[in-house]
XYZ file of C-alpha atoms in Angstrom:
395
model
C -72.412 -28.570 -22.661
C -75.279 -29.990 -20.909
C -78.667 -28.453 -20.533
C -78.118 -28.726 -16.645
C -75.571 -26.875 -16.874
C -77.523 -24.411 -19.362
C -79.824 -23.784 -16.609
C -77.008 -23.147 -14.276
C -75.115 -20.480 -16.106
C -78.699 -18.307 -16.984
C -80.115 -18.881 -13.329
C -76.483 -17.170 -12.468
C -77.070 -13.855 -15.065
C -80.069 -13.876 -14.147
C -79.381 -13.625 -10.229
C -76.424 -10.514 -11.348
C -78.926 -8.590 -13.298
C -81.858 -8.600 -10.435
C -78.879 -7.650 -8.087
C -77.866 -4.820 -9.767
C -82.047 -3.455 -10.702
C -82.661 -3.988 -6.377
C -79.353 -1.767 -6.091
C -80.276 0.743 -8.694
C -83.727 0.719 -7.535
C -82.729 1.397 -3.685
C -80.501 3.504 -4.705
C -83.328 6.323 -6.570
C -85.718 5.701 -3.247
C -83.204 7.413 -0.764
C -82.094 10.170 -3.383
C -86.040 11.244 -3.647
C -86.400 10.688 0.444
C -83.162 12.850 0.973
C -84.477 15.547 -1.384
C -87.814 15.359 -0.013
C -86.269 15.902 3.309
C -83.769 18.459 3.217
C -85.616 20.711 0.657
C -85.515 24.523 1.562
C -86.859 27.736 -0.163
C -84.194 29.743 -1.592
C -85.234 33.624 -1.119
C -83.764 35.268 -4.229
C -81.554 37.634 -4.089
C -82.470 41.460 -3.951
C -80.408 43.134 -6.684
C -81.201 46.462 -5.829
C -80.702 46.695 -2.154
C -76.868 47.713 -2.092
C -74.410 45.272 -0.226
C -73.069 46.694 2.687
C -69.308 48.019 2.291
C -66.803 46.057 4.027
C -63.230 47.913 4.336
C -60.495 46.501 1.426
C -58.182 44.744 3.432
C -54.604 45.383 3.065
C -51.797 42.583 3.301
C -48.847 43.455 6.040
C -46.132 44.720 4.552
C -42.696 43.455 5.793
C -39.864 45.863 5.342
C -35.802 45.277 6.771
C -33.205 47.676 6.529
C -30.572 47.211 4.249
C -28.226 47.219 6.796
C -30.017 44.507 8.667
C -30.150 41.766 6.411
C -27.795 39.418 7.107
C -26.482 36.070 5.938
C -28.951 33.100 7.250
C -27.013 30.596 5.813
C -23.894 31.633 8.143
C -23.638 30.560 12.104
C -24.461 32.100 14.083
C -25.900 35.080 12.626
C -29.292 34.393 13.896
C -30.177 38.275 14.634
C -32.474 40.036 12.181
C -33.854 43.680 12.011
C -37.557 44.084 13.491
C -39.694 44.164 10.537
C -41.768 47.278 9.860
C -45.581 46.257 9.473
C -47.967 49.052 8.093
C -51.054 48.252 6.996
C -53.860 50.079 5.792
C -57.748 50.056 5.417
C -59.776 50.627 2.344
C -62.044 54.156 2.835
C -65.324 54.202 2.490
C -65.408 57.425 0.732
C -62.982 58.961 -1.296
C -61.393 62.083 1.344
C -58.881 65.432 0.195
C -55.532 64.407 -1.187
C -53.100 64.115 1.522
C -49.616 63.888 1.156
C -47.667 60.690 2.094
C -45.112 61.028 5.060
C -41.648 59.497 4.620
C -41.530 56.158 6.333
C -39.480 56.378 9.783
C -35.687 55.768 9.026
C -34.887 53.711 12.450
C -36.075 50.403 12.796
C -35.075 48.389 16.605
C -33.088 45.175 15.957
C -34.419 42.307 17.487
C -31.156 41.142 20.053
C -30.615 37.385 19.308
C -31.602 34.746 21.924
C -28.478 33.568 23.439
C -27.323 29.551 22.181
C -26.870 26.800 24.128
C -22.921 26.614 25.438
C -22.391 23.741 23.766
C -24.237 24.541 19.762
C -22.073 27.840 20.178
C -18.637 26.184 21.137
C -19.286 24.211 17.816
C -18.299 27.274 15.418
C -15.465 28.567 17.826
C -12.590 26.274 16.246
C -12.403 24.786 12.460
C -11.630 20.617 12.835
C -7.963 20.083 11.797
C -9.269 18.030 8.825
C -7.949 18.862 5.307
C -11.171 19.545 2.479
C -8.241 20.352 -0.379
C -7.097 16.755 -0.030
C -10.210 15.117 2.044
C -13.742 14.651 1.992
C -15.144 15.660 5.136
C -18.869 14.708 6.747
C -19.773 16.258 9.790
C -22.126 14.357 11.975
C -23.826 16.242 14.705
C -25.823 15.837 17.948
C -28.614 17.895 19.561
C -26.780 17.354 22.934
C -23.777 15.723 23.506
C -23.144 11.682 23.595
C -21.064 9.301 23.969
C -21.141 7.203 20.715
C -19.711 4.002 19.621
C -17.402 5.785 17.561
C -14.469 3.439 17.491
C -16.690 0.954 15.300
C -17.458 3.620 12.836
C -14.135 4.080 11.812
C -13.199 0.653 11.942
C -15.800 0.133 9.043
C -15.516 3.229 6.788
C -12.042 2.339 6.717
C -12.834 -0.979 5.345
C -13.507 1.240 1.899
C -9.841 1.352 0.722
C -8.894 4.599 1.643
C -7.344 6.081 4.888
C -9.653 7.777 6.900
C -9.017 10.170 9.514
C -11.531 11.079 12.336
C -11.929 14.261 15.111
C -14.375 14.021 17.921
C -15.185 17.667 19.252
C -16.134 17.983 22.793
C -19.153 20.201 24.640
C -16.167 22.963 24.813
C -15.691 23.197 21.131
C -12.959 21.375 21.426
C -10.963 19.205 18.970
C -9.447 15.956 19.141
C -8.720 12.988 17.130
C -10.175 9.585 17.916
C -7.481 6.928 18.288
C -9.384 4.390 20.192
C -12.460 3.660 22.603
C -13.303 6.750 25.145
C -16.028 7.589 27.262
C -16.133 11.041 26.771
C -19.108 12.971 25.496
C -19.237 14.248 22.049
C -20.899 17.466 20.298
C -20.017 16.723 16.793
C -17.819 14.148 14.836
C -16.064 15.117 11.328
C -14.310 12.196 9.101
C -12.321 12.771 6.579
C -12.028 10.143 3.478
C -8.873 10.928 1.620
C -9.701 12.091 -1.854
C -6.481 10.238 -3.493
C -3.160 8.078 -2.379
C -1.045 6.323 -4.168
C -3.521 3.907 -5.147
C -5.724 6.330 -7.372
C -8.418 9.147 -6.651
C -11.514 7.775 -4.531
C -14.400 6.863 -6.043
C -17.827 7.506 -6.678
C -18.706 3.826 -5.167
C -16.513 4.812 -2.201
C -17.653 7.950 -1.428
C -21.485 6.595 -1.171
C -20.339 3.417 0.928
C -18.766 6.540 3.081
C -21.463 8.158 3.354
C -24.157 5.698 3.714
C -22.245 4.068 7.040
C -22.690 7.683 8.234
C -26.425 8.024 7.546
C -26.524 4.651 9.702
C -24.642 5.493 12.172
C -26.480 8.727 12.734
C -29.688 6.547 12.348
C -28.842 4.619 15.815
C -27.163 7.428 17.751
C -29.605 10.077 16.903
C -27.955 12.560 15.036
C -27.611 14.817 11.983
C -24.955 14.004 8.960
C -23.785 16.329 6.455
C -21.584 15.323 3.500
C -20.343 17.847 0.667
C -21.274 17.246 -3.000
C -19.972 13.926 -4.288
C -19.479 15.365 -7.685
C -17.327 18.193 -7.311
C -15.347 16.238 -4.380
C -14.261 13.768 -7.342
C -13.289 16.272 -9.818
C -11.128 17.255 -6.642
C -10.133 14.020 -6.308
C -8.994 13.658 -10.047
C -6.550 16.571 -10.450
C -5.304 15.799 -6.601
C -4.450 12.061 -8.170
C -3.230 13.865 -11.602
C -0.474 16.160 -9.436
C 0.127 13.358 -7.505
C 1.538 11.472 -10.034
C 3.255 14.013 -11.628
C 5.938 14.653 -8.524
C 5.605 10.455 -6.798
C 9.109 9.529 -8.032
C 11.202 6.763 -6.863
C 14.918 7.726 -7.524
C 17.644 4.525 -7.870
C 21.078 4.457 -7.889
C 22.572 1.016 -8.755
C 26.084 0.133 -7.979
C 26.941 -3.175 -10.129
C 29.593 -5.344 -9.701
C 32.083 -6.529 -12.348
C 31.357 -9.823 -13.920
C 32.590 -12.884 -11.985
C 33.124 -10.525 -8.900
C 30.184 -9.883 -6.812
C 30.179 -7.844 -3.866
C 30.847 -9.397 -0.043
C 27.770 -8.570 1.833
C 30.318 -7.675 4.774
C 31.383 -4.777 3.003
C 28.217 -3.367 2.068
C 27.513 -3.577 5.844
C 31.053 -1.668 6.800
C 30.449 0.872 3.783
C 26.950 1.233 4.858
C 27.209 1.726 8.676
C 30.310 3.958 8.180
C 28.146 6.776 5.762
C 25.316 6.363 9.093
C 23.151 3.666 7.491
C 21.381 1.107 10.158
C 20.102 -2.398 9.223
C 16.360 -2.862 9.319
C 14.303 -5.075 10.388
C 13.361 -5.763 6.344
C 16.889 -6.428 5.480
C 17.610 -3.289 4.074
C 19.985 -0.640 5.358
C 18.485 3.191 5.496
C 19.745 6.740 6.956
C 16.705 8.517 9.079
C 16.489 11.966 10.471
C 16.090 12.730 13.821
C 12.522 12.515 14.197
C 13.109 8.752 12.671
C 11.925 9.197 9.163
C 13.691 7.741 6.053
C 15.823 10.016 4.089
C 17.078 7.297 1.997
C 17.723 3.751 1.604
C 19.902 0.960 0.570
C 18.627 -2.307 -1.253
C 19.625 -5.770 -1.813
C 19.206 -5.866 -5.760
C 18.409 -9.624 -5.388
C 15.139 -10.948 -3.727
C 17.179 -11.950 -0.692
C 17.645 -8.963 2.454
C 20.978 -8.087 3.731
C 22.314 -10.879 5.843
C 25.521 -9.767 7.348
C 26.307 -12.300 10.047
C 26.306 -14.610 7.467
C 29.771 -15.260 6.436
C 31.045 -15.563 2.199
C 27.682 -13.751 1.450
C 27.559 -11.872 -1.630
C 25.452 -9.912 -4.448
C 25.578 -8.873 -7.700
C 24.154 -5.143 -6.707
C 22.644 -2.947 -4.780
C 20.491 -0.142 -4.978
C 20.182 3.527 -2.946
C 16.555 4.186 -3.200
C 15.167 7.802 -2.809
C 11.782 8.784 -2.517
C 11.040 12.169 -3.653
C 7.868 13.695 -2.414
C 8.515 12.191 0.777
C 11.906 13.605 2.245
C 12.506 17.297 3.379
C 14.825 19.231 1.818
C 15.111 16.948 -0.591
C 17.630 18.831 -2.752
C 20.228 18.406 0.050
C 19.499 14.953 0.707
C 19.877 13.668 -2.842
C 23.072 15.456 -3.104
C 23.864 13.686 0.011
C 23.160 10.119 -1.544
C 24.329 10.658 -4.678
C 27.597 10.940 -3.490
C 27.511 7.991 -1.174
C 26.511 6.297 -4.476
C 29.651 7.672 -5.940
C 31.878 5.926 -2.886
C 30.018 2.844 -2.679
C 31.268 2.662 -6.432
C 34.640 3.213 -5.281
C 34.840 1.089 -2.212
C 33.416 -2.066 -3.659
C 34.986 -1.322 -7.001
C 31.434 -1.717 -8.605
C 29.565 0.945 -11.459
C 27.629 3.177 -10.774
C 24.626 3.077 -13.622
C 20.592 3.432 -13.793
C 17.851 1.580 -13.826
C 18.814 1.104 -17.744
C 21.759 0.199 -16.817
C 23.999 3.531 -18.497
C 26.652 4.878 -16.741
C 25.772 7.949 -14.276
C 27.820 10.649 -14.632
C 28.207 13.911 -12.626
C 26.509 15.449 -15.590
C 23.123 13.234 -15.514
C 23.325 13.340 -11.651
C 22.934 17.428 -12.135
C 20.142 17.145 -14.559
C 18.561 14.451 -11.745
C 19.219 17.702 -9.356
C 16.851 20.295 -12.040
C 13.958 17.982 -11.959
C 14.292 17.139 -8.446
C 14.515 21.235 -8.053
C 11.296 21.679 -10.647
C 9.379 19.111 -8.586
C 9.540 20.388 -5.194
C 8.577 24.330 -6.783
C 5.607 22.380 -7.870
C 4.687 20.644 -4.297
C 5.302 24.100 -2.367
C 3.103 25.721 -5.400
C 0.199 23.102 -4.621
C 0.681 23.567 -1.264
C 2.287 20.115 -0.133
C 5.559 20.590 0.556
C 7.823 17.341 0.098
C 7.856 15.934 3.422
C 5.504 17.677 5.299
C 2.081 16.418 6.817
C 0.216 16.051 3.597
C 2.345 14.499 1.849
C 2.989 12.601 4.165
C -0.437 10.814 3.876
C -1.121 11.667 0.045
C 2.658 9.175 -0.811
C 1.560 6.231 1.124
């Protein structure tokens, strides 16, 4: 290091240090000016001239009824008893012992200010939605809107589970949203099924749910409220648990002796005659009136039923019954199992399971009993085989 540069480094200390003395030293000249200045004479205080007596004051006291509390948490019960207030002064001097009076018993309830039409239609009617097999948000307005709702459900149901929505009008009103509208809306509710045949939602799902919600409401200006996430998925578990329990596909294979496969002709005549009508898939299947499968019939080869096509044949086929989904399912299977047994006949085929035993009337009775113990289970949980919610739950 060279000696100019020496000189450099103690000119610099030496500049800090007579920066900081000037401060310090500026600093003590307006502390003494500002003392000097704003210096008063304290008189002392006079111990023995008594402090004048100022009443004890006495908080407010609010007292309700019994009978006039009421649930806040609840709609619309906005209307509260009028509080009592007493209160009280401190005396001066201590007076003759007086004898409390008993408070008055009535107290006037206040009458509740009436709500807007539309925030009261909102607790008139319950949304359709289901919360034992859906996790519902509700998102409402302060007045109502007409919202881009369309686009919301396009994208919440881009989380893997079916999603169900119900837009309620200014009347209280109910309706589902199945495509763009210009009416006005008071409150939207969405339901996320908690489980399909897929598995139970998930934690990841129900957040991406929810989150597209707090968005939405972001934009449109509006409130959202979504249930606890944990207990919905310990809903969600046992829903997928039960589920699994009664989703059983029931087959009944008719196989055809070695070197002698079936015509696919006659699987058509046998099929048509018992009420069976080719679909569009290739496979034959019997419907109810309101045009919902009872059962089916399947080409056991990859290849659908062809039968304009003349010499064709397969090995087997299959009569395919789903159980949680059919009504009266008892009847039905009955109803299949002995077209099963006259397929077998007709096209001089067997009629064995998916292991490929024999089925005889004895195992297609014991099929019957655990057909019989799974439907007292669905009606027990509350989804009957068939109905609406199982309808969506076996998809």
């Amino acid at each position: 290091m060279t000696p100019f540069q020496l000189v450099l480094i103690g000119f610099g200390v030496a500049l800090v240090l007579g920066v900081l003395l000037y401060n310090w030293w500026q600093e003590r000249k307006y502390r003494q000016e500002s003392l000097r200045l704003f210096h008063r004479e304290i008189e002392p205080l006079d111990l023995a001239q008594p402090a004048t007596a100022e009443p004890e004051r006495v908080e407010p006291r609010i007292q309700l009824d019994a009978a006039q509390v009421h649930d806040y948490a609840s709609p619309g019960n906005e209307s509260w008893g009028q509080p009592e207030i007493g209160a009280g002064q401190a005396e001066a001097e201590p007076g003759p012992f007086v004898a409390p009076r008993e408070p008055e018993p009535e107290a006037l309830a206040a009458q509740p200010a009436p709500a807007p039409a539309f925030e009261a239609a909102q607790f008139e009617q319950e949304s359709p939605l289901d919360p034992d097999t859906e996790y519902i948000a509700r998102l409402r307005f302060s007045q109502p809107v007409m919202a881009p709702v369309v686009g919301l459900i396009e994208q919440v149901r881009q989380i893997g589970k079916p999603v169900r929505a119900m837009a309620q009008g200014p009347d209280g009103r109910w309706e589902p949203v199945a495509g763009p509208s210009r009416a006005s809306y008071a409150a939207l509710e969405l339901g996320l099924q908690l489980a399909d045949r897929s598995g139970a939602v998930t934690s990841a799902q129900i957040d991406a749910f929810c989150r597209a919600l707090y968005n939405f409401a972001a934009e449109q200006g509006g409130a959202v409220s979504c249930p606890d996430k944990y207990a919905a998925l310990e809903l969600a578990r046992a829903l997928d648990l039960f589920c699994i329990e009664v989703d059983v596909l029931i087959g009944l294979n008719i196989v055809a002796p070695d070197g002698r496969p079936f015509l696919v002709s006659e699987v058509h005549r046998c099929a048509t005659e018992a009420g069976l009508t080719l679909q569009p898939d290739g496979s034959y299947a019997l419907k109810n009136a309101a045009g919902r499968t009872l059962y089916s019939l399947a080409n056991q080869s990859d290849e659908p039923f062809q039968p304009e096509r003349v010499g064709a044949s397969t090995h087997g086929i299959t009569l395919l019954f789903d159980v949680p989904n059919v009504a009266d399912g008892l009847m039905v299977f009955d109803r299949m199992a002995e077209l099963a047994q006259r397929l077998a006949r007709s096209l001089g085929g067997r009629l064995v399971d998916d292991n490929g035993k024999l089925v005889s009337q004895e195992s297609l009775q014991k099929i019957h009993q655990r057909l019989a113990e799974a439907y007292a289970s669905m009606d027990a949980r509350g989804i009957p085989a068939g109905g609406e919610r199982a309808s969506r739950l076996f998809v």
